[in-house]
PDB file of C-alpha atoms and ligand atoms in Angstrom:
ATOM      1  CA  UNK A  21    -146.073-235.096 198.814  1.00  0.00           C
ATOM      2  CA  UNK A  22    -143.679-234.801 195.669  1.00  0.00           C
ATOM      3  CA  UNK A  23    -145.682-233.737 192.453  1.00  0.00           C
ATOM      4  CA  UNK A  24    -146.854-235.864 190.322  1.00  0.00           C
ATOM      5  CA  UNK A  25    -144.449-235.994 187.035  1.00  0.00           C
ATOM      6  CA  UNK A  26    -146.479-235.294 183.764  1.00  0.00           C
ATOM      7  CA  UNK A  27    -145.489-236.014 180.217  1.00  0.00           C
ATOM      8  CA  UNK A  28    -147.479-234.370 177.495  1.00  0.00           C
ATOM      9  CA  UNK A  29    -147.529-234.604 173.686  1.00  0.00           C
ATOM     10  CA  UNK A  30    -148.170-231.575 171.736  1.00  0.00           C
ATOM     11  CA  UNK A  31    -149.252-232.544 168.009  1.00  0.00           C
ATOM     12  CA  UNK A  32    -148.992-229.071 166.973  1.00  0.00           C
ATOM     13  CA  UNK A  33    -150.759-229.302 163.326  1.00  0.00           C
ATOM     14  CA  UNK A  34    -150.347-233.042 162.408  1.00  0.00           C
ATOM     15  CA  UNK A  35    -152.132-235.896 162.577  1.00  0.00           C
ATOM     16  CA  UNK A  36    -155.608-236.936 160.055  1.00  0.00           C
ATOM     17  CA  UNK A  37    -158.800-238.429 162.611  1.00  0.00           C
ATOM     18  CA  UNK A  38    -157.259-241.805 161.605  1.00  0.00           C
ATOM     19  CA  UNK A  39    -153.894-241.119 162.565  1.00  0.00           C
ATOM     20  CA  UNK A  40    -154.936-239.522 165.792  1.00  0.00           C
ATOM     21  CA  UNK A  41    -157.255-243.425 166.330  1.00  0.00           C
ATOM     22  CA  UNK A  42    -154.486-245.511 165.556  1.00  0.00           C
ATOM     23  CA  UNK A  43    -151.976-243.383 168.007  1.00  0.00           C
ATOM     24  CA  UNK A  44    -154.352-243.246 170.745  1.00  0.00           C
ATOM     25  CA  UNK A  45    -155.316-246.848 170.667  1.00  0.00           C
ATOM     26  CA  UNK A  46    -151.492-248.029 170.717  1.00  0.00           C
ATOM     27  CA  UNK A  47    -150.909-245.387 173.481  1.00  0.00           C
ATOM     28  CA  UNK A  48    -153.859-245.770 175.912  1.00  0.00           C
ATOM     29  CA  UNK A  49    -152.408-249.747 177.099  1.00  0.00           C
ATOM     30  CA  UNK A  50    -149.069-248.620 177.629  1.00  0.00           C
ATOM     31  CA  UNK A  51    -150.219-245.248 179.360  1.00  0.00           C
ATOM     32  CA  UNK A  52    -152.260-247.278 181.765  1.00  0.00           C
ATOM     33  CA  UNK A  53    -149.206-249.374 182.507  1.00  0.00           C
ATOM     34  CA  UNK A  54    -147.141-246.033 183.763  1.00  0.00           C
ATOM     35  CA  UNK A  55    -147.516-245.905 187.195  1.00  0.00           C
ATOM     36  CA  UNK A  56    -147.045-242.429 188.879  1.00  0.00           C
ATOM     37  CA  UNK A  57    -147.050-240.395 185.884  1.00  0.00           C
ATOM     38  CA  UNK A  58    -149.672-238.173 184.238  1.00  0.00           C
ATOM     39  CA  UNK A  59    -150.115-238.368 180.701  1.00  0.00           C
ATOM     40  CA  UNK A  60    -151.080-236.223 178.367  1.00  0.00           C
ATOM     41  CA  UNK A  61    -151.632-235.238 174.648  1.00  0.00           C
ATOM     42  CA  UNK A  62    -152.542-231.973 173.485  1.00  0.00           C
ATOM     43  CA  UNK A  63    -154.288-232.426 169.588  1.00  0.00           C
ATOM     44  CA  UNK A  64    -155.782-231.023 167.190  1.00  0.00           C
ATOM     45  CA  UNK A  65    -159.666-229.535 167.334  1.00  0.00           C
ATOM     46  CA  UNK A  66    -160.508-231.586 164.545  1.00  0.00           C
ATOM     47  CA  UNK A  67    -159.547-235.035 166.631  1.00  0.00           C
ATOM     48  CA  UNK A  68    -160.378-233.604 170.145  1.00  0.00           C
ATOM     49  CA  UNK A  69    -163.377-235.510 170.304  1.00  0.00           C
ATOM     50  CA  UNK A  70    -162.275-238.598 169.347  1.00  0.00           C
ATOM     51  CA  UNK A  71    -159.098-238.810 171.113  1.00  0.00           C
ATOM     52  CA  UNK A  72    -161.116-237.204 174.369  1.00  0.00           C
ATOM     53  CA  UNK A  73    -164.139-240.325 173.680  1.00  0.00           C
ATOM     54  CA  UNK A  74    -161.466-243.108 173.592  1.00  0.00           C
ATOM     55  CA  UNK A  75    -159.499-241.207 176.639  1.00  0.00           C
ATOM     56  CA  UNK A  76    -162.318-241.125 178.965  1.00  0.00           C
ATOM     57  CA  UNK A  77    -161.842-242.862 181.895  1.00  0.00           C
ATOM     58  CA  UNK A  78    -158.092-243.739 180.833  1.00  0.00           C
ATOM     59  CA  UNK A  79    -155.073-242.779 182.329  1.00  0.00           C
ATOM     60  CA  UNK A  80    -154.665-240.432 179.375  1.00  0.00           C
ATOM     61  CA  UNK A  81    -155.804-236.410 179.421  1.00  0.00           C
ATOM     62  CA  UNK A  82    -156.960-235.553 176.438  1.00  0.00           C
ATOM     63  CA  UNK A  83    -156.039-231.423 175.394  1.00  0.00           C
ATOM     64  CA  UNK A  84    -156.382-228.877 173.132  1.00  0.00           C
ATOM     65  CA  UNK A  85    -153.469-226.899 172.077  1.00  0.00           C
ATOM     66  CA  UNK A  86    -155.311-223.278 172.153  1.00  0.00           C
ATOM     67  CA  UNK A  87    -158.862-221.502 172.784  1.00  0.00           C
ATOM     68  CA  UNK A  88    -160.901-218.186 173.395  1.00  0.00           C
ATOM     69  CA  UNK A  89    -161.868-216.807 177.031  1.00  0.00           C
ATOM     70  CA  UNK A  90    -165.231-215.808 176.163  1.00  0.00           C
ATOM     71  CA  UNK A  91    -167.808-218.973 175.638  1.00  0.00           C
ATOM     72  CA  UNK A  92    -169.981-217.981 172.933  1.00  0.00           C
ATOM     73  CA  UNK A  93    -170.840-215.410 170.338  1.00  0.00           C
ATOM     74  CA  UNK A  94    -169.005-213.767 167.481  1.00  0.00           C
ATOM     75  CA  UNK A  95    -165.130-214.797 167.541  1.00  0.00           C
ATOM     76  CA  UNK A  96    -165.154-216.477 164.258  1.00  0.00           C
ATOM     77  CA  UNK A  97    -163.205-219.303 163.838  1.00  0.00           C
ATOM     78  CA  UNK A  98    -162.466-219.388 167.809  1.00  0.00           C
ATOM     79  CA  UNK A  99    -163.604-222.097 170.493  1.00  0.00           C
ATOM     80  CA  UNK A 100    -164.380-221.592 173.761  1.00  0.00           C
ATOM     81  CA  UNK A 101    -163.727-223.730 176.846  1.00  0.00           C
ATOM     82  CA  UNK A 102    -167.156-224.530 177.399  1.00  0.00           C
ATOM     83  CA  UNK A 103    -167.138-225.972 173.669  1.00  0.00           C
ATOM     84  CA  UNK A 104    -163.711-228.047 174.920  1.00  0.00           C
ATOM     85  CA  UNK A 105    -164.665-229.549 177.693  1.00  0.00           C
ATOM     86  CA  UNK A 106    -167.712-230.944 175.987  1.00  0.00           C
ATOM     87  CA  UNK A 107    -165.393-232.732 173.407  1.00  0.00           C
ATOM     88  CA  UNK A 108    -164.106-234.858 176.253  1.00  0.00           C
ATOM     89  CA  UNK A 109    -161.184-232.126 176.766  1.00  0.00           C
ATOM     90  CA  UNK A 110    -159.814-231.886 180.516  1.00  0.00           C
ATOM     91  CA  UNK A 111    -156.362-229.747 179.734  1.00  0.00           C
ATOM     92  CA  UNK A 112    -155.311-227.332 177.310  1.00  0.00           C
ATOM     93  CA  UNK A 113    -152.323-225.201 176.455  1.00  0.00           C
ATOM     94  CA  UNK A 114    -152.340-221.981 176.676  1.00  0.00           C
ATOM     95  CA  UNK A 115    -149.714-219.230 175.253  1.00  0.00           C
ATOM     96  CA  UNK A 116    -147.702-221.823 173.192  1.00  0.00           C
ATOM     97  CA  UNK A 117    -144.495-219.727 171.825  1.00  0.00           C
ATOM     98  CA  UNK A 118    -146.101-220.675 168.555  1.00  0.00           C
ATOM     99  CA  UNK A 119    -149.311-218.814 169.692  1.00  0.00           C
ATOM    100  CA  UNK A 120    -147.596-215.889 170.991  1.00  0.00           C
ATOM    101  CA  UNK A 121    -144.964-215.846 167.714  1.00  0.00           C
ATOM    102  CA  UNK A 122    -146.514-216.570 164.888  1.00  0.00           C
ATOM    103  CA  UNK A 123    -150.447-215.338 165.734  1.00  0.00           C
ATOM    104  CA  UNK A 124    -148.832-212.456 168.144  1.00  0.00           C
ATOM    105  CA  UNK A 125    -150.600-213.538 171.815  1.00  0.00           C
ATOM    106  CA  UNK A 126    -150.268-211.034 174.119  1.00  0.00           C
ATOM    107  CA  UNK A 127    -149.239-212.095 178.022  1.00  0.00           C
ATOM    108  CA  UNK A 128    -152.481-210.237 178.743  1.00  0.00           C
ATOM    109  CA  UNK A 129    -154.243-212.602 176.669  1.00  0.00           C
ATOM    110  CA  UNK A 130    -152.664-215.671 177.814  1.00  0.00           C
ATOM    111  CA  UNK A 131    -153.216-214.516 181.221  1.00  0.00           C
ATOM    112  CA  UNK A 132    -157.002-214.260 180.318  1.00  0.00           C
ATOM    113  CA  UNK A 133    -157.190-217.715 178.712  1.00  0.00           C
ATOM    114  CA  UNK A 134    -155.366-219.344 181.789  1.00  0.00           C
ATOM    115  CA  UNK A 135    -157.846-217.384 184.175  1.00  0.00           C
ATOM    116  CA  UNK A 136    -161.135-218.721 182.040  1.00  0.00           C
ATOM    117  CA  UNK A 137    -159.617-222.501 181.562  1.00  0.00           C
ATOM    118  CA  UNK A 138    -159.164-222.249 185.574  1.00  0.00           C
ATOM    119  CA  UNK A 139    -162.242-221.166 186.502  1.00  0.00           C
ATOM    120  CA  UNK A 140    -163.840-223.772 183.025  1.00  0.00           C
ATOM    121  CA  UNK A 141    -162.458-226.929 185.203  1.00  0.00           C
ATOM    122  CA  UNK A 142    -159.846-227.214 182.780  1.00  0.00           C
ATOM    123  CA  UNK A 143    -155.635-227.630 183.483  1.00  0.00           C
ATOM    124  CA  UNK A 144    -154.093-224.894 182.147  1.00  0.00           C
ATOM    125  CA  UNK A 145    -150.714-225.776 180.680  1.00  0.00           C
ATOM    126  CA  UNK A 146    -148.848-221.903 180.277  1.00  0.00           C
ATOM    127  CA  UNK A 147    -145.746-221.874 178.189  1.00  0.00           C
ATOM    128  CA  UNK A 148    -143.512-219.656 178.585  1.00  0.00           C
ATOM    129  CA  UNK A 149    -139.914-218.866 177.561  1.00  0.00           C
ATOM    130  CA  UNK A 150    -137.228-216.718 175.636  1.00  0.00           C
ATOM    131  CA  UNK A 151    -136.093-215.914 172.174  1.00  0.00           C
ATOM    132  CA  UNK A 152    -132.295-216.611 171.321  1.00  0.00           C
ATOM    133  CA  UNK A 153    -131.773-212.458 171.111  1.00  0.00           C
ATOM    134  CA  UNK A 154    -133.405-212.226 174.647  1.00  0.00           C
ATOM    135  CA  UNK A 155    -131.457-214.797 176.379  1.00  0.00           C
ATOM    136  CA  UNK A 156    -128.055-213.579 174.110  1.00  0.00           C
ATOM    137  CA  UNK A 157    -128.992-209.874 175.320  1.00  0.00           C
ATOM    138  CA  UNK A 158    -129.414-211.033 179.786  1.00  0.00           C
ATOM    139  CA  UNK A 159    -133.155-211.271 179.306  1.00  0.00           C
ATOM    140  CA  UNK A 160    -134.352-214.304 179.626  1.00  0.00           C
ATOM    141  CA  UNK A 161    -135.317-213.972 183.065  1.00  0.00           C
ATOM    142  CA  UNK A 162    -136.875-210.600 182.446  1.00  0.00           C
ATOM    143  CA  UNK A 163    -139.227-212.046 179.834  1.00  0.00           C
ATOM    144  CA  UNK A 164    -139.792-215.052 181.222  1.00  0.00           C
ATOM    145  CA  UNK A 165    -140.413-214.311 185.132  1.00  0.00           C
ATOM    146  CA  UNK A 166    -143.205-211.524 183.494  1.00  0.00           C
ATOM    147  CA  UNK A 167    -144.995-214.302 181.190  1.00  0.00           C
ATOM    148  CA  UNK A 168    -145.289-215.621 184.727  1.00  0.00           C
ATOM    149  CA  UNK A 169    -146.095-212.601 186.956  1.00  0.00           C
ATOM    150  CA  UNK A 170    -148.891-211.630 184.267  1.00  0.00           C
ATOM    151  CA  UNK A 171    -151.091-214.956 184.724  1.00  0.00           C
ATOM    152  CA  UNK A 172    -150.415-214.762 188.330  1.00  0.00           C
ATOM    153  CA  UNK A 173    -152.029-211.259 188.658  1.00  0.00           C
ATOM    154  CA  UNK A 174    -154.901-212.863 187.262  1.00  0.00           C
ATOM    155  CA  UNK A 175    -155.721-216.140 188.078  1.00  0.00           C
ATOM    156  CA  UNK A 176    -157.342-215.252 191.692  1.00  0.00           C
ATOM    157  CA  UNK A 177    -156.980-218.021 194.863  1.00  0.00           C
ATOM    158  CA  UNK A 178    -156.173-221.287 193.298  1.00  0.00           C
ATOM    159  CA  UNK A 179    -154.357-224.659 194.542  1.00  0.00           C
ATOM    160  CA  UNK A 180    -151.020-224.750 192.776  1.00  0.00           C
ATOM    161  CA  UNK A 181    -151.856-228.917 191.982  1.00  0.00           C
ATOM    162  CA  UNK A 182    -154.429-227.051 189.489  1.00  0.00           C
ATOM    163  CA  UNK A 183    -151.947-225.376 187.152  1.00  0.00           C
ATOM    164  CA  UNK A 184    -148.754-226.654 185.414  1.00  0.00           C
ATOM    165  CA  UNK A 185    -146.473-224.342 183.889  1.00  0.00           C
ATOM    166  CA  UNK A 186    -143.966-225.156 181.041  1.00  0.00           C
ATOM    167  CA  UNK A 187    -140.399-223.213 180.466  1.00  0.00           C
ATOM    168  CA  UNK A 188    -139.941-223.840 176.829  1.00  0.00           C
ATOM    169  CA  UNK A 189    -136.851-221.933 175.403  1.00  0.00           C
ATOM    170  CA  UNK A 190    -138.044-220.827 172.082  1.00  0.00           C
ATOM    171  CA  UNK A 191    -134.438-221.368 170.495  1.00  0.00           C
ATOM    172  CA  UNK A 192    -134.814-225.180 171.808  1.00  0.00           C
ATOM    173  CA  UNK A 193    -138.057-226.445 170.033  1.00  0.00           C
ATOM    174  CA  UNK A 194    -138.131-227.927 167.064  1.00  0.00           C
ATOM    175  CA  UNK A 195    -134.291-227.345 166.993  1.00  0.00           C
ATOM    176  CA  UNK A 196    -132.911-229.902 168.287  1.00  0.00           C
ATOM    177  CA  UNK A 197    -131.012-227.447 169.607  1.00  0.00           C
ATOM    178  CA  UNK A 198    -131.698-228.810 173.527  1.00  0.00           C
ATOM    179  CA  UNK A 199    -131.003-226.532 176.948  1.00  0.00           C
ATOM    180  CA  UNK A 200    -128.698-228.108 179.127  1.00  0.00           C
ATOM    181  CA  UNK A 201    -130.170-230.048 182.036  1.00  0.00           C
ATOM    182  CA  UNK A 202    -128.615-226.754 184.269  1.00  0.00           C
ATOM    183  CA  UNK A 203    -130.162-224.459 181.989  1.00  0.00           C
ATOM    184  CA  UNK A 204    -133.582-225.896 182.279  1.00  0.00           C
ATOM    185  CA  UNK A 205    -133.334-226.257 186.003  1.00  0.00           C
ATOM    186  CA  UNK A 206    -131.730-222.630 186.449  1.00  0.00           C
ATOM    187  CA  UNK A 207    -135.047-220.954 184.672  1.00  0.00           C
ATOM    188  CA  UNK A 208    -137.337-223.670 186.079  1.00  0.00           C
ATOM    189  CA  UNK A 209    -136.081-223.193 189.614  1.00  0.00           C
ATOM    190  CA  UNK A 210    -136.328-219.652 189.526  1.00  0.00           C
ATOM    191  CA  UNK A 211    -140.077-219.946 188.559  1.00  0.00           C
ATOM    192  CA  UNK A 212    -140.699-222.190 191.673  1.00  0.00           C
ATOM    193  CA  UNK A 213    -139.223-219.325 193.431  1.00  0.00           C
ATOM    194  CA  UNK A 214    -141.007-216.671 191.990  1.00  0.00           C
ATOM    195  CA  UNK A 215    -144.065-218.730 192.818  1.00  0.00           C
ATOM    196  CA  UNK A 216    -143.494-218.785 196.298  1.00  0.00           C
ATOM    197  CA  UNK A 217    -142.468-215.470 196.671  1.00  0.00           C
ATOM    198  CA  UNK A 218    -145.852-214.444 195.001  1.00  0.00           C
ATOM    199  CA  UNK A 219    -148.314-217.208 196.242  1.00  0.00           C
ATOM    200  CA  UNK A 220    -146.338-218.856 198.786  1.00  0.00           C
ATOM    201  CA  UNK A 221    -144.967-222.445 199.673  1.00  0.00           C
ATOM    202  CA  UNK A 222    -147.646-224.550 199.242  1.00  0.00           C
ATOM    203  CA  UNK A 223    -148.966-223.218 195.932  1.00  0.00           C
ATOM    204  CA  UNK A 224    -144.994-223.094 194.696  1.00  0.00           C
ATOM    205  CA  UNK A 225    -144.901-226.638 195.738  1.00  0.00           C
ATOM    206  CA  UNK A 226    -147.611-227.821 193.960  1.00  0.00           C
ATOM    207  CA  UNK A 227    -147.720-226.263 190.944  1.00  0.00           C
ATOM    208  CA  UNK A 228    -146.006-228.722 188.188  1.00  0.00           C
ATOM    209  CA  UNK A 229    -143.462-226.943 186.066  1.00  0.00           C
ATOM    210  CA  UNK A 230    -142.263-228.704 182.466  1.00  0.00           C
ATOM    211  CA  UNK A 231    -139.477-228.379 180.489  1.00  0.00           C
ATOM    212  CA  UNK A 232    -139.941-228.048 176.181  1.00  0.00           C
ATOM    213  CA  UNK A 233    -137.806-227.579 173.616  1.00  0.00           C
ATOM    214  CA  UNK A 234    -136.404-230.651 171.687  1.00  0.00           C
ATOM    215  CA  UNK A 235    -136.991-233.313 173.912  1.00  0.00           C
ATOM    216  CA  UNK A 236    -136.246-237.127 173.180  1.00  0.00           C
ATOM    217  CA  UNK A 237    -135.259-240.634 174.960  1.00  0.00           C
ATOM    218  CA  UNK A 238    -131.818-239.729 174.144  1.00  0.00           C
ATOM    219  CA  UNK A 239    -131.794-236.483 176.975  1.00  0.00           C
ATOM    220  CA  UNK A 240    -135.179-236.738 178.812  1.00  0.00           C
ATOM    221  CA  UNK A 241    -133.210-238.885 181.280  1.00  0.00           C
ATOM    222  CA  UNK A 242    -130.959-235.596 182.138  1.00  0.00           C
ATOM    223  CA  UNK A 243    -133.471-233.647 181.781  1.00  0.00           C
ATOM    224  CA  UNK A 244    -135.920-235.052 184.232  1.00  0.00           C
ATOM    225  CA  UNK A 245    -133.318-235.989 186.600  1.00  0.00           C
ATOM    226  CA  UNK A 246    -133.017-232.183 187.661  1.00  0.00           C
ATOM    227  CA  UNK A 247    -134.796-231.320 191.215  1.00  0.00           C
ATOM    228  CA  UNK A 248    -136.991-228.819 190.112  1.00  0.00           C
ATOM    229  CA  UNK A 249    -138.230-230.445 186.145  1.00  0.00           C
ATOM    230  CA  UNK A 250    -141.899-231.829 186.629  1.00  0.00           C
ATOM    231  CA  UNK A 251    -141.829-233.409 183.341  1.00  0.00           C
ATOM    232  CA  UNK A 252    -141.438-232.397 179.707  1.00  0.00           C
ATOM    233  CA  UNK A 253    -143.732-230.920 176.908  1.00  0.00           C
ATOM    234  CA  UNK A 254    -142.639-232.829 173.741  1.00  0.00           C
ATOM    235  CA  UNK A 255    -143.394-231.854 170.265  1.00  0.00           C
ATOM    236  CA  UNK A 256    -141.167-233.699 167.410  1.00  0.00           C
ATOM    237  CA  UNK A 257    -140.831-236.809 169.810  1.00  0.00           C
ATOM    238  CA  UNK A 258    -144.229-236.826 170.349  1.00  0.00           C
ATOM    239  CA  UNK A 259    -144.985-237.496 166.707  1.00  0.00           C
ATOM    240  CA  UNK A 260    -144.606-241.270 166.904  1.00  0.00           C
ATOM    241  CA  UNK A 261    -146.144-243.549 169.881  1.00  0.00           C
ATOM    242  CA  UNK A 262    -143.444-245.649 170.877  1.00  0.00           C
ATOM    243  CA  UNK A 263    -141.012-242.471 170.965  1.00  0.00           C
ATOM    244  CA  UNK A 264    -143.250-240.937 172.826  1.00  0.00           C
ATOM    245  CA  UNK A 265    -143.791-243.929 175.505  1.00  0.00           C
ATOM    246  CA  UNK A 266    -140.353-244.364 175.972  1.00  0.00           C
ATOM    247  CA  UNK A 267    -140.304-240.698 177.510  1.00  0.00           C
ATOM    248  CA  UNK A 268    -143.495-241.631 179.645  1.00  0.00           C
ATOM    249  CA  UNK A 269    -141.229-244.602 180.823  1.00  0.00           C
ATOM    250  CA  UNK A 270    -138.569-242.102 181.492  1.00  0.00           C
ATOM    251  CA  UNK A 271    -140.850-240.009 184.189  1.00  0.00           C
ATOM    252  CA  UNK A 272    -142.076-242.684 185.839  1.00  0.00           C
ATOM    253  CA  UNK A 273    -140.489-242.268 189.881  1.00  0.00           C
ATOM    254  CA  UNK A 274    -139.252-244.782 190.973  1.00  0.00           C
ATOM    255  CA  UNK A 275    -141.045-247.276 192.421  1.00  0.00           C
ATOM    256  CA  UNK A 276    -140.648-247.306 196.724  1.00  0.00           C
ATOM    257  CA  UNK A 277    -139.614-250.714 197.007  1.00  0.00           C
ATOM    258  CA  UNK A 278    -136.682-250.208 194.652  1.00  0.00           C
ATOM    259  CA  UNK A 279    -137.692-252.158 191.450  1.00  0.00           C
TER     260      UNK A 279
HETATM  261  P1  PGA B   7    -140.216-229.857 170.215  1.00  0.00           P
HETATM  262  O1  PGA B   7    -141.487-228.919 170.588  1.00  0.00           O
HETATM  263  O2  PGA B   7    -140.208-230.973 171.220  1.00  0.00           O
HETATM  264  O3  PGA B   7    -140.480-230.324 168.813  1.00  0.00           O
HETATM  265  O4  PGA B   7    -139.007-228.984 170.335  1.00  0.00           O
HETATM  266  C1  PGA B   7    -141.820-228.642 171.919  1.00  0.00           C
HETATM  267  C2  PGA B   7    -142.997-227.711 171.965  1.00  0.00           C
HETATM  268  O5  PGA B   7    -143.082-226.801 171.123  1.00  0.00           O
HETATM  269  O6  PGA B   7    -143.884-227.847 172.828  1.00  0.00           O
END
């Protein structure tokens, strides 16, 4: 069975309740009408449950972009999964460079949070990826295969269809600076193989893997053409609905009979 392509919008800190009703309404029509692709949109807390109410029962997942591991108590100004799914969530990210950068997430903590949205009925979607320095300096697989190796240690005996993974170079997003369709592929397929190495065919085979970092209708086309790219986490392109549809239109497989 090939996986199942997946687009996803990440918001990041935009969009007013309104906004986030008028997007969601133009999108859910033309989501329904992409056959063979998963789609999904990854907003802000404050229009989780509305975008999650009008997504229910759609062919749209409705996601949060972060959360805590523990479910209740004092973490001020945290939510917990618990708290997501009952806004209608069914996905969230989790270790978003942003996260990691700018409120200093630790791999043991996004390991954590992937663990708890597992075992919450949630899809974890873990970002990972190199700085410009790291990849400059060799690194890149260094950092990036042990952003990996760290939520593998902890996530326990799960089905690979339950967990996505995104490469997202951090010198790529928000850039427009894109990697080059063999760039993306190069990290990407070297995650599939660290996943089988560590959890074996079937889980490396059916464990989605995205590509982020400055995405758009102008190079999704390259980008999803290469063998091991699942789909695409899209930030900037995102931002608009009919941007964003055309790159759902781009994952869509082709259809058997050829059309
Ligand atoms: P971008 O963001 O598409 O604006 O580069 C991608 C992301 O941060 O997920």
């Amino acid at each position: 069975m090939p996986r199942r392509p997946m687009m996803a919008a990440n918001w990041k800190m935009n969009k007013t309740v309104t906004e986030a009703q008028n997007y969601t309404a133009a999108l859910l029509p033309r989501a329904a009408d992409a056959e063979g692709v998963d789609v999904a949109v990854f907003v802000p807390f404050t229009c989780l449950h509305e975008v999650g109410r009008m997504a229910e029962n759609s062919a749209v997942i409705a996601g949060a972009q972060n959360f805590y591991y523990e479910d209740s108590g004092a973490f001020t100004g945290e939510i917990s999964a618990p708290m997501l799914k009952d806004v209608l969530a069914r996905a969230v990210l989790v270790g978003h460079s942003e996260r990691r950068e700018i409120f200093g997430e630790t791999d043991t903590l996004v390991a954590h949070k992937t663990k708890r949205a597992l075992d919450a009925g949630l899809l974890p979607v873990v970002c990972v990826g190199e700085t410009k320095e790291e990849r400059d300096a060799g690194g890149m697989w260094e950092k990036v295969s042990t952003q990996v190796g760290r939520v593998l240690e902890e996530i326990g005996e799960v089905g690979g269809e339950g967990i996505v993974f995104a490469y997202e170079p951090i010198w790529a997003i928000g850039t427009g600076d894109t990697a080059t369709p063999d760039d993306a592929q190069d990290a990407i397929g070297r995650i599939r193989e660290l996943l089988r190495e560590e959890r074996g065919g079937e889980f490396a085979d059916g464990a989605r893997v995205l590509y982020g970092g400055s995405v758009k209708p102008a190079n999704v086309a390259e980008i999803m053409g290469q063998n091991d790219v699942d789909g695409a986490l899209v930030g900037g392109a995102s931002l608009e609905v009919d941007s964003f549809v055309q790159l759902v239109e781009a994952a869509e497989p082709p259809s058997s009979d050829g059309e």
